[in-house]
Amino acid sequence: MRAVSFLSRQRRWLLLAGLSVLLHLLALDWVTAAIGPPAAPELAAPSPIVAQLRAAPPPKPLVPPKAPPPPKPRPLPPVPPAAAPEPAPSVGATLMPEAPPPEAPASAAPEQTSALAAASALASSALAEVAAAQGSTGSAQRFKVSLPPSADIVLEVTRKDADGALWHGAGALAWRLEGPRYRMVLEASVRIIVRLNLLELTSAGRIDEAGLAPESSTEKRRGRARTATHFDYAGKRITFSAAERSEALVEGAQDKLSLLMQLAGIARADPQQLAREIDIQVGEEREATVFRFSFVGEEELDTALGKLRTWHLVRLPRPGAYNARLDIWLAPDRDGYPVQIRNTEANGAVTTQTVTKVTTSEAGQP
């Protein structure tokens, strides 16, 4: 009797608990139906700066400022009268055979006419480059040359980067005359904690009526592979290890290193030759370019050897050919040796090499 009463009481509690849960669920459904689904939260208002940028009109395109007009070139000193030069082969005939320009047929399509016009413009540009390598007489420039004796030249190197960083180092130029041949080596380095070689140039060849006739030259810059340039006088071509191309070789062509002593020889032979512009074809790493030098004037240079009287030559940047300025100071009282060389790059970096010591030796001796 007691067991049946206990079980009846337990069923009664379970029934009441179930009814309570069911009533709560019904009440929750009713409240949800009456209120509706929850509203989506509102987005925060944009900040005043963002709102101002959204409302502002689109910016106008920038118009580059007009480039200032180029400065007027400084007038050169008067050219003294000179004897008529000996007939020389035309540079134009060497670089490009003369041929009448092709004429477009009357029925040529507009595309063909445009292509012919472009080809004509390209030919005119090439002829203009040839004309730059010619003297006023229409033939390759010829100079009297008297080369200085063999010497070792020690140089102080100063480099100022475009960001203002300043570096100091040393350079050495070895110049040797060996009978009918010559050889040259130039090394330049900077010193941070240890010595770092920046540049090494070599040049070797023979000597002829036009002065130095380089046969091969090499260039090694820090972080780059060594390159070589070869001068083939039989085939009248200049070839490059760094490029699958060749250039026509013009009489009197030089490499970047032999150029220094060639200019010294021109000044030593007759200083009046500096009064006119000097055009020299120079074989570089990948191409041959005509360098045009102008005489700036006579200047006194302060060096470790004391004050030196110098002749200042400059090669100004030339659009489409080279972007760097090259200044060379020759010392007539020191056998015409280059006693200062300065290279100003397009980005503003300047490297200056100034003489500190010159040791001459007998011609033909190492």
mmCIF file of C-alpha atoms in Angstrom:
data_model
loop_
_atom_site.group_PDB
_atom_site.id
_atom_site.type_symbol
_atom_site.label_atom_id
_atom_site.label_comp_id
_atom_site.label_asym_id
_atom_site.label_seq_id
_atom_site.Cartn_x
_atom_site.Cartn_y
_atom_site.Cartn_z
ATOM 1 C CA MET A 1 0.000 0.000 0.000
ATOM 2 C CA ARG A 2 2.727 2.355 0.850
ATOM 3 C CA ALA A 3 4.674 1.504 -2.360
ATOM 4 C CA VAL A 4 1.627 2.217 -4.589
ATOM 5 C CA SER A 5 1.046 5.541 -2.838
ATOM 6 C CA PHE A 6 4.704 6.558 -3.352
ATOM 7 C CA LEU A 7 4.597 5.766 -7.088
ATOM 8 C CA SER A 8 1.331 7.696 -7.546
ATOM 9 C CA ARG A 9 2.865 10.684 -5.809
ATOM 10 C CA GLN A 10 5.979 10.535 -8.101
ATOM 11 C CA ARG A 11 3.821 10.427 -11.258
ATOM 12 C CA ARG A 12 1.896 13.401 -9.991
ATOM 13 C CA TRP A 13 5.117 15.503 -9.628
ATOM 14 C CA LEU A 14 6.357 14.532 -13.078
ATOM 15 C CA LEU A 15 3.033 15.527 -14.630
ATOM 16 C CA LEU A 16 3.094 18.905 -12.895
ATOM 17 C CA ALA A 17 6.696 19.579 -14.061
ATOM 18 C CA GLY A 18 5.809 18.734 -17.673
ATOM 19 C CA LEU A 19 2.767 21.039 -17.596
ATOM 20 C CA SER A 20 4.956 23.855 -16.224
ATOM 21 C CA VAL A 21 7.517 23.526 -19.056
ATOM 22 C CA LEU A 22 4.750 23.423 -21.659
ATOM 23 C CA LEU A 23 3.149 26.601 -20.265
ATOM 24 C CA HIS A 24 6.547 28.426 -20.391
ATOM 25 C CA LEU A 25 7.086 27.472 -24.062
ATOM 26 C CA LEU A 26 3.605 28.671 -25.017
ATOM 27 C CA ALA A 27 4.188 31.971 -23.229
ATOM 28 C CA LEU A 28 7.536 32.492 -25.012
ATOM 29 C CA ASP A 29 5.974 31.870 -28.442
ATOM 30 C CA TRP A 30 3.227 34.376 -27.719
ATOM 31 C CA VAL A 31 5.645 37.100 -26.636
ATOM 32 C CA THR A 32 7.843 36.588 -29.742
ATOM 33 C CA ALA A 33 4.838 36.790 -32.065
ATOM 34 C CA ALA A 34 3.665 40.007 -30.402
ATOM 35 C CA ILE A 35 7.029 41.831 -30.489
ATOM 36 C CA GLY A 36 8.310 40.634 -33.933
ATOM 37 C CA PRO A 37 11.902 39.783 -35.057
ATOM 38 C CA PRO A 38 14.766 41.854 -33.617
ATOM 39 C CA ALA A 39 15.756 44.909 -35.712
ATOM 40 C CA ALA A 40 19.168 45.032 -37.418
ATOM 41 C CA PRO A 41 21.677 47.217 -35.590
ATOM 42 C CA GLU A 42 22.297 50.622 -37.193
ATOM 43 C CA LEU A 43 25.767 51.257 -38.724
ATOM 44 C CA ALA A 44 27.921 53.781 -36.971
ATOM 45 C CA ALA A 45 27.972 57.185 -38.670
ATOM 46 C CA PRO A 46 31.146 57.887 -40.700
ATOM 47 C CA SER A 47 33.795 60.094 -39.126
ATOM 48 C CA PRO A 48 33.911 63.777 -40.228
ATOM 49 C CA ILE A 49 37.177 63.182 -42.157
ATOM 50 C CA VAL A 50 35.738 60.218 -44.103
ATOM 51 C CA ALA A 51 32.529 62.145 -44.809
ATOM 52 C CA GLN A 52 34.565 65.117 -46.073
ATOM 53 C CA LEU A 53 36.607 62.886 -48.401
ATOM 54 C CA ARG A 54 33.418 61.284 -49.760
ATOM 55 C CA ALA A 55 31.819 64.647 -50.427
ATOM 56 C CA ALA A 56 34.920 66.272 -51.957
ATOM 57 C CA PRO A 57 35.139 66.364 -55.781
ATOM 58 C CA PRO A 58 37.771 64.125 -57.438
ATOM 59 C CA PRO A 59 41.245 65.726 -57.558
ATOM 60 C CA LYS A 60 42.341 67.383 -60.778
ATOM 61 C CA PRO A 61 45.199 65.684 -62.678
ATOM 62 C CA LEU A 62 48.622 67.130 -61.954
ATOM 63 C CA VAL A 63 50.216 69.118 -64.759
ATOM 64 C CA PRO A 64 54.013 68.789 -64.816
ATOM 65 C CA PRO A 65 55.798 72.129 -64.625
ATOM 66 C CA LYS A 66 57.450 73.386 -67.773
ATOM 67 C CA ALA A 67 61.161 72.665 -67.894
ATOM 68 C CA PRO A 68 63.334 75.789 -67.711
ATOM 69 C CA PRO A 69 65.047 76.728 -70.970
ATOM 70 C CA PRO A 70 68.591 75.302 -71.294
ATOM 71 C CA PRO A 71 71.396 77.722 -70.404
ATOM 72 C CA LYS A 72 73.141 79.426 -73.291
ATOM 73 C CA PRO A 73 76.491 77.751 -74.035
ATOM 74 C CA ARG A 74 79.599 79.663 -73.080
ATOM 75 C CA PRO A 75 81.350 81.032 -76.194
ATOM 76 C CA LEU A 76 84.501 79.139 -77.064
ATOM 77 C CA PRO A 77 87.849 80.889 -77.556
ATOM 78 C CA PRO A 78 88.573 81.891 -81.183
ATOM 79 C CA VAL A 79 89.998 79.098 -83.305
ATOM 80 C CA PRO A 80 93.435 79.989 -84.716
ATOM 81 C CA PRO A 81 93.977 79.572 -88.473
ATOM 82 C CA ALA A 82 95.257 76.127 -89.320
ATOM 83 C CA ALA A 83 96.640 74.499 -92.397
ATOM 84 C CA ALA A 84 94.213 72.549 -94.530
ATOM 85 C CA PRO A 85 94.063 68.943 -93.255
ATOM 86 C CA GLU A 86 95.132 66.058 -95.410
ATOM 87 C CA PRO A 87 92.304 64.286 -97.222
ATOM 88 C CA ALA A 88 90.750 61.678 -94.950
ATOM 89 C CA PRO A 89 88.152 58.998 -95.588
ATOM 90 C CA SER A 90 84.675 60.244 -94.893
ATOM 91 C CA VAL A 91 83.233 59.102 -91.574
ATOM 92 C CA GLY A 92 79.839 58.945 -93.206
ATOM 93 C CA ALA A 93 81.192 56.453 -95.737
ATOM 94 C CA THR A 94 82.600 54.372 -92.886
ATOM 95 C CA LEU A 95 79.452 54.276 -90.778
ATOM 96 C CA MET A 96 76.779 54.268 -93.442
ATOM 97 C CA PRO A 97 77.109 53.823 -97.242
ATOM 98 C CA GLU A 98 75.504 56.567 -99.270
ATOM 99 C CA ALA A 99 72.330 55.494 -101.009
ATOM 100 C CA PRO A 100 69.313 57.390 -102.347
ATOM 101 C CA PRO A 101 66.338 57.265 -99.963
ATOM 102 C CA PRO A 102 63.591 54.855 -101.091
ATOM 103 C CA GLU A 103 60.525 56.448 -102.593
ATOM 104 C CA ALA A 104 57.099 55.263 -101.581
ATOM 105 C CA PRO A 105 54.880 54.076 -104.452
ATOM 106 C CA ALA A 106 52.004 56.331 -105.370
ATOM 107 C CA SER A 107 49.486 53.692 -104.356
ATOM 108 C CA ALA A 108 51.051 53.046 -100.928
ATOM 109 C CA ALA A 109 48.579 52.466 -98.123
ATOM 110 C CA PRO A 110 48.528 54.886 -95.115
ATOM 111 C CA GLU A 111 50.213 52.231 -92.944
ATOM 112 C CA GLN A 112 53.059 51.854 -95.475
ATOM 113 C CA THR A 113 53.480 55.627 -95.724
ATOM 114 C CA SER A 114 53.721 55.879 -91.938
ATOM 115 C CA ALA A 115 56.346 53.113 -91.815
ATOM 116 C CA LEU A 116 58.389 54.832 -94.537
ATOM 117 C CA ALA A 117 58.234 58.121 -92.640
ATOM 118 C CA ALA A 118 59.450 56.426 -89.466
ATOM 119 C CA ALA A 119 62.331 54.787 -91.354
ATOM 120 C CA SER A 120 63.276 58.130 -92.895
ATOM 121 C CA ALA A 121 63.307 59.797 -89.452
ATOM 122 C CA LEU A 122 65.511 57.001 -88.095
ATOM 123 C CA ALA A 123 67.965 57.414 -90.968
ATOM 124 C CA SER A 124 68.071 61.183 -90.406
ATOM 125 C CA SER A 125 68.860 60.606 -86.711
ATOM 126 C CA ALA A 126 71.703 58.230 -87.621
ATOM 127 C CA LEU A 127 73.131 60.734 -90.093
ATOM 128 C CA ALA A 128 72.965 63.467 -87.448
ATOM 129 C CA GLU A 129 75.002 61.238 -85.114
ATOM 130 C CA VAL A 130 77.541 60.721 -87.880
ATOM 131 C CA ALA A 131 77.730 64.473 -88.447
ATOM 132 C CA ALA A 132 78.517 64.937 -84.742
ATOM 133 C CA ALA A 133 81.576 62.733 -85.220
ATOM 134 C CA GLN A 134 82.813 64.809 -88.133
ATOM 135 C CA GLY A 135 84.839 67.977 -88.086
ATOM 136 C CA SER A 136 83.931 71.214 -89.785
ATOM 137 C CA THR A 137 85.517 69.943 -93.017
ATOM 138 C CA GLY A 138 83.092 66.988 -93.170
ATOM 139 C CA SER A 139 85.750 64.340 -92.424
ATOM 140 C CA ALA A 140 86.958 62.676 -89.227
ATOM 141 C CA GLN A 141 88.833 65.066 -86.952
ATOM 142 C CA ARG A 142 92.598 64.676 -87.024
ATOM 143 C CA PHE A 143 94.943 65.954 -84.346
ATOM 144 C CA LYS A 144 98.635 66.194 -83.786
ATOM 145 C CA VAL A 145 99.475 63.968 -80.793
ATOM 146 C CA SER A 146 102.545 63.939 -78.510
ATOM 147 C CA LEU A 147 102.097 61.319 -75.795
ATOM 148 C CA PRO A 148 103.528 61.926 -72.286
ATOM 149 C CA PRO A 149 106.233 59.622 -70.897
ATOM 150 C CA SER A 150 105.474 56.500 -68.844
ATOM 151 C CA ALA A 151 104.388 57.262 -65.285
ATOM 152 C CA ASP A 152 102.647 56.064 -62.144
ATOM 153 C CA ILE A 153 100.003 58.508 -60.895
ATOM 154 C CA VAL A 154 98.521 58.203 -57.390
ATOM 155 C CA LEU A 155 95.073 59.746 -56.904
ATOM 156 C CA GLU A 156 92.882 60.679 -53.944
ATOM 157 C CA VAL A 157 89.278 59.537 -54.471
ATOM 158 C CA THR A 158 86.310 61.393 -52.979
ATOM 159 C CA ARG A 159 82.720 60.361 -53.675
ATOM 160 C CA LYS A 160 79.585 62.165 -52.560
ATOM 161 C CA ASP A 161 76.401 60.145 -53.066
ATOM 162 C CA ALA A 162 73.096 61.660 -54.083
ATOM 163 C CA ASP A 163 71.888 61.381 -50.450
ATOM 164 C CA GLY A 164 74.917 63.358 -49.180
ATOM 165 C CA ALA A 165 76.957 60.390 -47.899
ATOM 166 C CA LEU A 166 80.685 61.083 -48.265
ATOM 167 C CA TRP A 167 83.317 58.424 -49.036
ATOM 168 C CA HIS A 168 87.110 58.624 -49.244
ATOM 169 C CA GLY A 169 89.555 56.312 -50.947
ATOM 170 C CA ALA A 170 92.524 56.087 -53.300
ATOM 171 C CA GLY A 171 93.239 55.429 -56.940
ATOM 172 C CA ALA A 172 96.257 54.513 -59.049
ATOM 173 C CA LEU A 173 96.904 55.000 -62.765
ATOM 174 C CA ALA A 174 99.760 53.061 -64.396
ATOM 175 C CA TRP A 175 100.724 54.350 -67.875
ATOM 176 C CA ARG A 176 103.356 52.521 -69.941
ATOM 177 C CA LEU A 177 104.860 53.236 -73.364
ATOM 178 C CA GLU A 178 106.577 50.122 -74.728
ATOM 179 C CA GLY A 179 108.020 50.921 -78.149
ATOM 180 C CA PRO A 180 105.143 51.021 -80.664
ATOM 181 C CA ARG A 181 102.675 49.784 -78.049
ATOM 182 C CA TYR A 182 101.117 50.989 -74.785
ATOM 183 C CA ARG A 183 99.214 49.615 -71.811
ATOM 184 C CA MET A 184 97.247 51.253 -68.983
ATOM 185 C CA VAL A 185 95.600 50.181 -65.710
ATOM 186 C CA LEU A 186 93.384 52.308 -63.461
ATOM 187 C CA GLU A 187 92.124 51.187 -60.044
ATOM 188 C CA ALA A 188 89.858 53.117 -57.674
ATOM 189 C CA SER A 189 88.716 52.086 -54.193
ATOM 190 C CA VAL A 190 87.103 53.477 -51.037
ATOM 191 C CA ARG A 191 87.962 52.706 -47.441
ATOM 192 C CA ILE A 192 85.236 52.011 -44.872
ATOM 193 C CA ILE A 193 86.820 49.552 -42.452
ATOM 194 C CA VAL A 194 88.637 47.611 -45.134
ATOM 195 C CA ARG A 195 89.511 48.659 -48.673
ATOM 196 C CA LEU A 196 86.726 48.078 -51.222
ATOM 197 C CA ASN A 197 87.649 48.122 -54.916
ATOM 198 C CA LEU A 198 85.061 50.109 -56.856
ATOM 199 C CA LEU A 199 86.461 50.159 -60.372
ATOM 200 C CA GLU A 200 89.228 48.631 -62.481
ATOM 201 C CA LEU A 201 89.876 49.659 -66.091
ATOM 202 C CA THR A 202 92.536 48.305 -68.454
ATOM 203 C CA SER A 203 93.547 49.305 -71.974
ATOM 204 C CA ALA A 204 96.172 47.968 -74.363
ATOM 205 C CA GLY A 205 97.015 48.621 -77.984
ATOM 206 C CA ARG A 206 99.401 50.228 -80.405
ATOM 207 C CA ILE A 207 100.488 53.741 -81.338
ATOM 208 C CA ASP A 208 99.908 55.147 -84.828
ATOM 209 C CA GLU A 209 99.750 58.516 -86.576
ATOM 210 C CA ALA A 210 96.451 59.358 -84.832
ATOM 211 C CA GLY A 211 97.882 58.659 -81.378
ATOM 212 C CA LEU A 212 96.619 55.745 -79.321
ATOM 213 C CA ALA A 213 94.920 52.893 -81.163
ATOM 214 C CA PRO A 214 93.385 50.625 -78.476
ATOM 215 C CA GLU A 215 92.937 46.969 -79.391
ATOM 216 C CA SER A 216 91.232 45.716 -76.213
ATOM 217 C CA SER A 217 89.922 47.167 -72.969
ATOM 218 C CA THR A 218 88.230 45.714 -69.887
ATOM 219 C CA GLU A 219 86.029 47.127 -67.139
ATOM 220 C CA LYS A 220 85.290 45.616 -63.736
ATOM 221 C CA ARG A 221 82.921 47.329 -61.296
ATOM 222 C CA ARG A 222 82.137 46.101 -57.795
ATOM 223 C CA GLY A 223 79.236 43.658 -57.883
ATOM 224 C CA ARG A 224 79.371 43.237 -61.688
ATOM 225 C CA ALA A 225 81.084 40.817 -64.023
ATOM 226 C CA ARG A 226 84.129 41.945 -65.979
ATOM 227 C CA THR A 227 83.357 43.121 -69.530
ATOM 228 C CA ALA A 228 85.629 43.486 -72.556
ATOM 229 C CA THR A 229 85.622 45.704 -75.655
ATOM 230 C CA HIS A 230 87.616 44.834 -78.794
ATOM 231 C CA PHE A 231 88.712 47.114 -81.647
ATOM 232 C CA ASP A 232 89.038 45.351 -85.008
ATOM 233 C CA TYR A 233 90.916 47.698 -87.360
ATOM 234 C CA ALA A 234 90.981 45.239 -90.265
ATOM 235 C CA GLY A 235 87.195 44.824 -90.178
ATOM 236 C CA LYS A 236 86.637 48.409 -88.932
ATOM 237 C CA ARG A 237 84.296 47.218 -86.143
ATOM 238 C CA ILE A 238 84.068 47.541 -82.349
ATOM 239 C CA THR A 239 82.646 44.494 -80.542
ATOM 240 C CA PHE A 240 81.472 44.045 -76.937
ATOM 241 C CA SER A 241 81.405 40.989 -74.666
ATOM 242 C CA ALA A 242 78.345 42.400 -72.881
ATOM 243 C CA ALA A 243 76.256 42.893 -76.042
ATOM 244 C CA GLU A 244 75.522 40.856 -79.174
ATOM 245 C CA ARG A 245 76.181 43.759 -81.483
ATOM 246 C CA SER A 246 79.016 45.725 -83.067
ATOM 247 C CA GLU A 247 79.666 49.332 -84.049
ATOM 248 C CA ALA A 248 81.526 50.872 -86.963
ATOM 249 C CA LEU A 249 85.021 51.934 -85.901
ATOM 250 C CA VAL A 250 85.880 55.577 -86.645
ATOM 251 C CA GLU A 251 89.480 56.724 -87.052
ATOM 252 C CA GLY A 252 90.898 57.911 -83.709
ATOM 253 C CA ALA A 253 88.461 55.840 -81.605
ATOM 254 C CA GLN A 254 89.372 55.321 -77.941
ATOM 255 C CA ASP A 255 88.171 53.413 -74.893
ATOM 256 C CA LYS A 256 87.262 55.085 -71.590
ATOM 257 C CA LEU A 257 90.793 54.768 -70.199
ATOM 258 C CA SER A 258 92.956 55.488 -73.255
ATOM 259 C CA LEU A 259 90.846 58.634 -73.772
ATOM 260 C CA LEU A 260 92.691 60.305 -70.863
ATOM 261 C CA MET A 261 96.157 60.004 -72.410
ATOM 262 C CA GLN A 262 94.874 60.740 -75.908
ATOM 263 C CA LEU A 263 93.569 64.119 -74.671
ATOM 264 C CA ALA A 264 96.890 64.714 -72.876
ATOM 265 C CA GLY A 265 98.739 63.983 -76.123
ATOM 266 C CA ILE A 266 96.541 66.403 -78.100
ATOM 267 C CA ALA A 267 97.183 69.185 -75.571
ATOM 268 C CA ARG A 268 100.944 68.497 -75.471
ATOM 269 C CA ALA A 269 101.308 68.520 -79.258
ATOM 270 C CA ASP A 270 99.592 71.883 -79.740
ATOM 271 C CA PRO A 271 97.493 73.638 -77.044
ATOM 272 C CA GLN A 272 95.670 75.602 -79.768
ATOM 273 C CA GLN A 273 93.930 72.348 -80.726
ATOM 274 C CA LEU A 274 91.876 72.685 -77.502
ATOM 275 C CA ALA A 275 90.281 75.880 -78.818
ATOM 276 C CA ARG A 276 87.819 73.901 -80.939
ATOM 277 C CA GLU A 277 85.412 71.180 -79.876
ATOM 278 C CA ILE A 278 87.012 67.751 -79.792
ATOM 279 C CA ASP A 279 84.873 64.801 -80.934
ATOM 280 C CA ILE A 280 86.221 61.326 -80.120
ATOM 281 C CA GLN A 281 84.424 58.004 -80.569
ATOM 282 C CA VAL A 282 84.641 56.011 -77.313
ATOM 283 C CA GLY A 283 83.972 52.275 -77.041
ATOM 284 C CA GLU A 284 82.238 51.512 -73.742
ATOM 285 C CA GLU A 285 80.727 48.352 -72.206
ATOM 286 C CA ARG A 286 77.863 47.893 -74.677
ATOM 287 C CA GLU A 287 78.149 50.615 -77.315
ATOM 288 C CA ALA A 288 80.346 53.213 -78.962
ATOM 289 C CA THR A 289 79.448 56.875 -78.412
ATOM 290 C CA VAL A 290 80.917 60.126 -79.670
ATOM 291 C CA PHE A 291 82.246 62.162 -76.709
ATOM 292 C CA ARG A 292 82.359 65.912 -77.373
ATOM 293 C CA PHE A 293 84.810 67.916 -75.235
ATOM 294 C CA SER A 294 84.905 71.689 -74.928
ATOM 295 C CA PHE A 295 87.654 73.879 -73.477
ATOM 296 C CA VAL A 296 86.466 75.637 -70.293
ATOM 297 C CA GLY A 297 89.630 77.635 -69.647
ATOM 298 C CA GLU A 298 92.936 77.729 -67.777
ATOM 299 C CA GLU A 299 92.524 77.167 -64.024
ATOM 300 C CA GLU A 300 94.783 76.888 -60.991
ATOM 301 C CA LEU A 301 94.160 73.653 -59.112
ATOM 302 C CA ASP A 302 95.023 73.083 -55.446
ATOM 303 C CA THR A 303 96.565 69.604 -55.001
ATOM 304 C CA ALA A 304 98.890 67.669 -52.727
ATOM 305 C CA LEU A 305 101.650 68.616 -55.193
ATOM 306 C CA GLY A 306 100.884 72.295 -54.660
ATOM 307 C CA LYS A 307 99.086 74.697 -56.975
ATOM 308 C CA LEU A 308 99.049 73.412 -60.558
ATOM 309 C CA ARG A 309 98.254 75.309 -63.738
ATOM 310 C CA THR A 310 95.664 73.246 -65.621
ATOM 311 C CA TRP A 311 93.612 73.195 -68.791
ATOM 312 C CA HIS A 312 90.008 72.323 -67.954
ATOM 313 C CA LEU A 313 88.008 70.258 -70.472
ATOM 314 C CA VAL A 314 84.345 69.269 -70.041
ATOM 315 C CA ARG A 315 81.997 66.798 -71.680
ATOM 316 C CA LEU A 316 78.465 67.976 -70.931
ATOM 317 C CA PRO A 317 75.489 65.574 -70.755
ATOM 318 C CA ARG A 318 74.079 64.807 -74.190
ATOM 319 C CA PRO A 319 70.408 63.679 -74.404
ATOM 320 C CA GLY A 320 70.075 60.272 -75.979
ATOM 321 C CA ALA A 321 73.801 59.503 -75.715
ATOM 322 C CA TYR A 322 75.048 59.956 -72.139
ATOM 323 C CA ASN A 323 73.623 61.540 -68.981
ATOM 324 C CA ALA A 324 76.780 62.129 -66.937
ATOM 325 C CA ARG A 325 79.092 65.133 -66.995
ATOM 326 C CA LEU A 326 82.817 64.466 -67.265
ATOM 327 C CA ASP A 327 85.449 67.068 -66.288
ATOM 328 C CA ILE A 328 89.180 66.548 -66.923
ATOM 329 C CA TRP A 329 92.030 68.836 -65.808
ATOM 330 C CA LEU A 330 95.347 68.480 -67.705
ATOM 331 C CA ALA A 331 98.596 69.910 -66.256
ATOM 332 C CA PRO A 332 100.808 71.400 -69.030
ATOM 333 C CA ASP A 333 103.727 71.830 -66.586
ATOM 334 C CA ARG A 334 103.477 68.128 -65.651
ATOM 335 C CA ASP A 335 103.790 66.645 -69.168
ATOM 336 C CA GLY A 336 100.072 67.189 -69.732
ATOM 337 C CA TYR A 337 99.061 64.369 -67.349
ATOM 338 C CA PRO A 338 95.425 64.311 -66.180
ATOM 339 C CA VAL A 339 95.689 65.580 -62.583
ATOM 340 C CA GLN A 340 91.987 65.661 -61.749
ATOM 341 C CA ILE A 341 88.999 63.712 -63.089
ATOM 342 C CA ARG A 342 85.424 64.354 -61.986
ATOM 343 C CA ASN A 343 82.310 62.388 -62.941
ATOM 344 C CA THR A 344 78.898 63.905 -62.120
ATOM 345 C CA GLU A 345 76.086 61.372 -62.514
ATOM 346 C CA ALA A 346 72.517 62.187 -63.535
ATOM 347 C CA ASN A 347 71.265 61.557 -59.961
ATOM 348 C CA GLY A 348 73.705 64.132 -58.530
ATOM 349 C CA ALA A 349 76.396 61.754 -57.209
ATOM 350 C CA VAL A 350 79.907 63.144 -57.760
ATOM 351 C CA THR A 351 83.189 61.194 -57.847
ATOM 352 C CA THR A 352 86.444 63.201 -57.930
ATOM 353 C CA GLN A 353 89.964 61.804 -58.387
ATOM 354 C CA THR A 354 92.792 64.278 -57.644
ATOM 355 C CA VAL A 355 96.520 63.673 -58.047
ATOM 356 C CA THR A 356 98.711 63.261 -54.966
ATOM 357 C CA LYS A 357 101.897 61.862 -56.548
ATOM 358 C CA VAL A 358 103.439 61.464 -60.025
ATOM 359 C CA THR A 359 106.428 59.216 -60.680
ATOM 360 C CA THR A 360 107.752 59.269 -64.240
ATOM 361 C CA SER A 361 109.930 56.558 -65.794
ATOM 362 C CA GLU A 362 111.932 56.128 -68.975
ATOM 363 C CA ALA A 363 109.880 55.321 -72.052
ATOM 364 C CA GLY A 364 109.706 51.619 -72.654
ATOM 365 C CA GLN A 365 110.531 50.692 -69.037
ATOM 366 C CA PRO A 366 107.910 49.088 -66.724
#
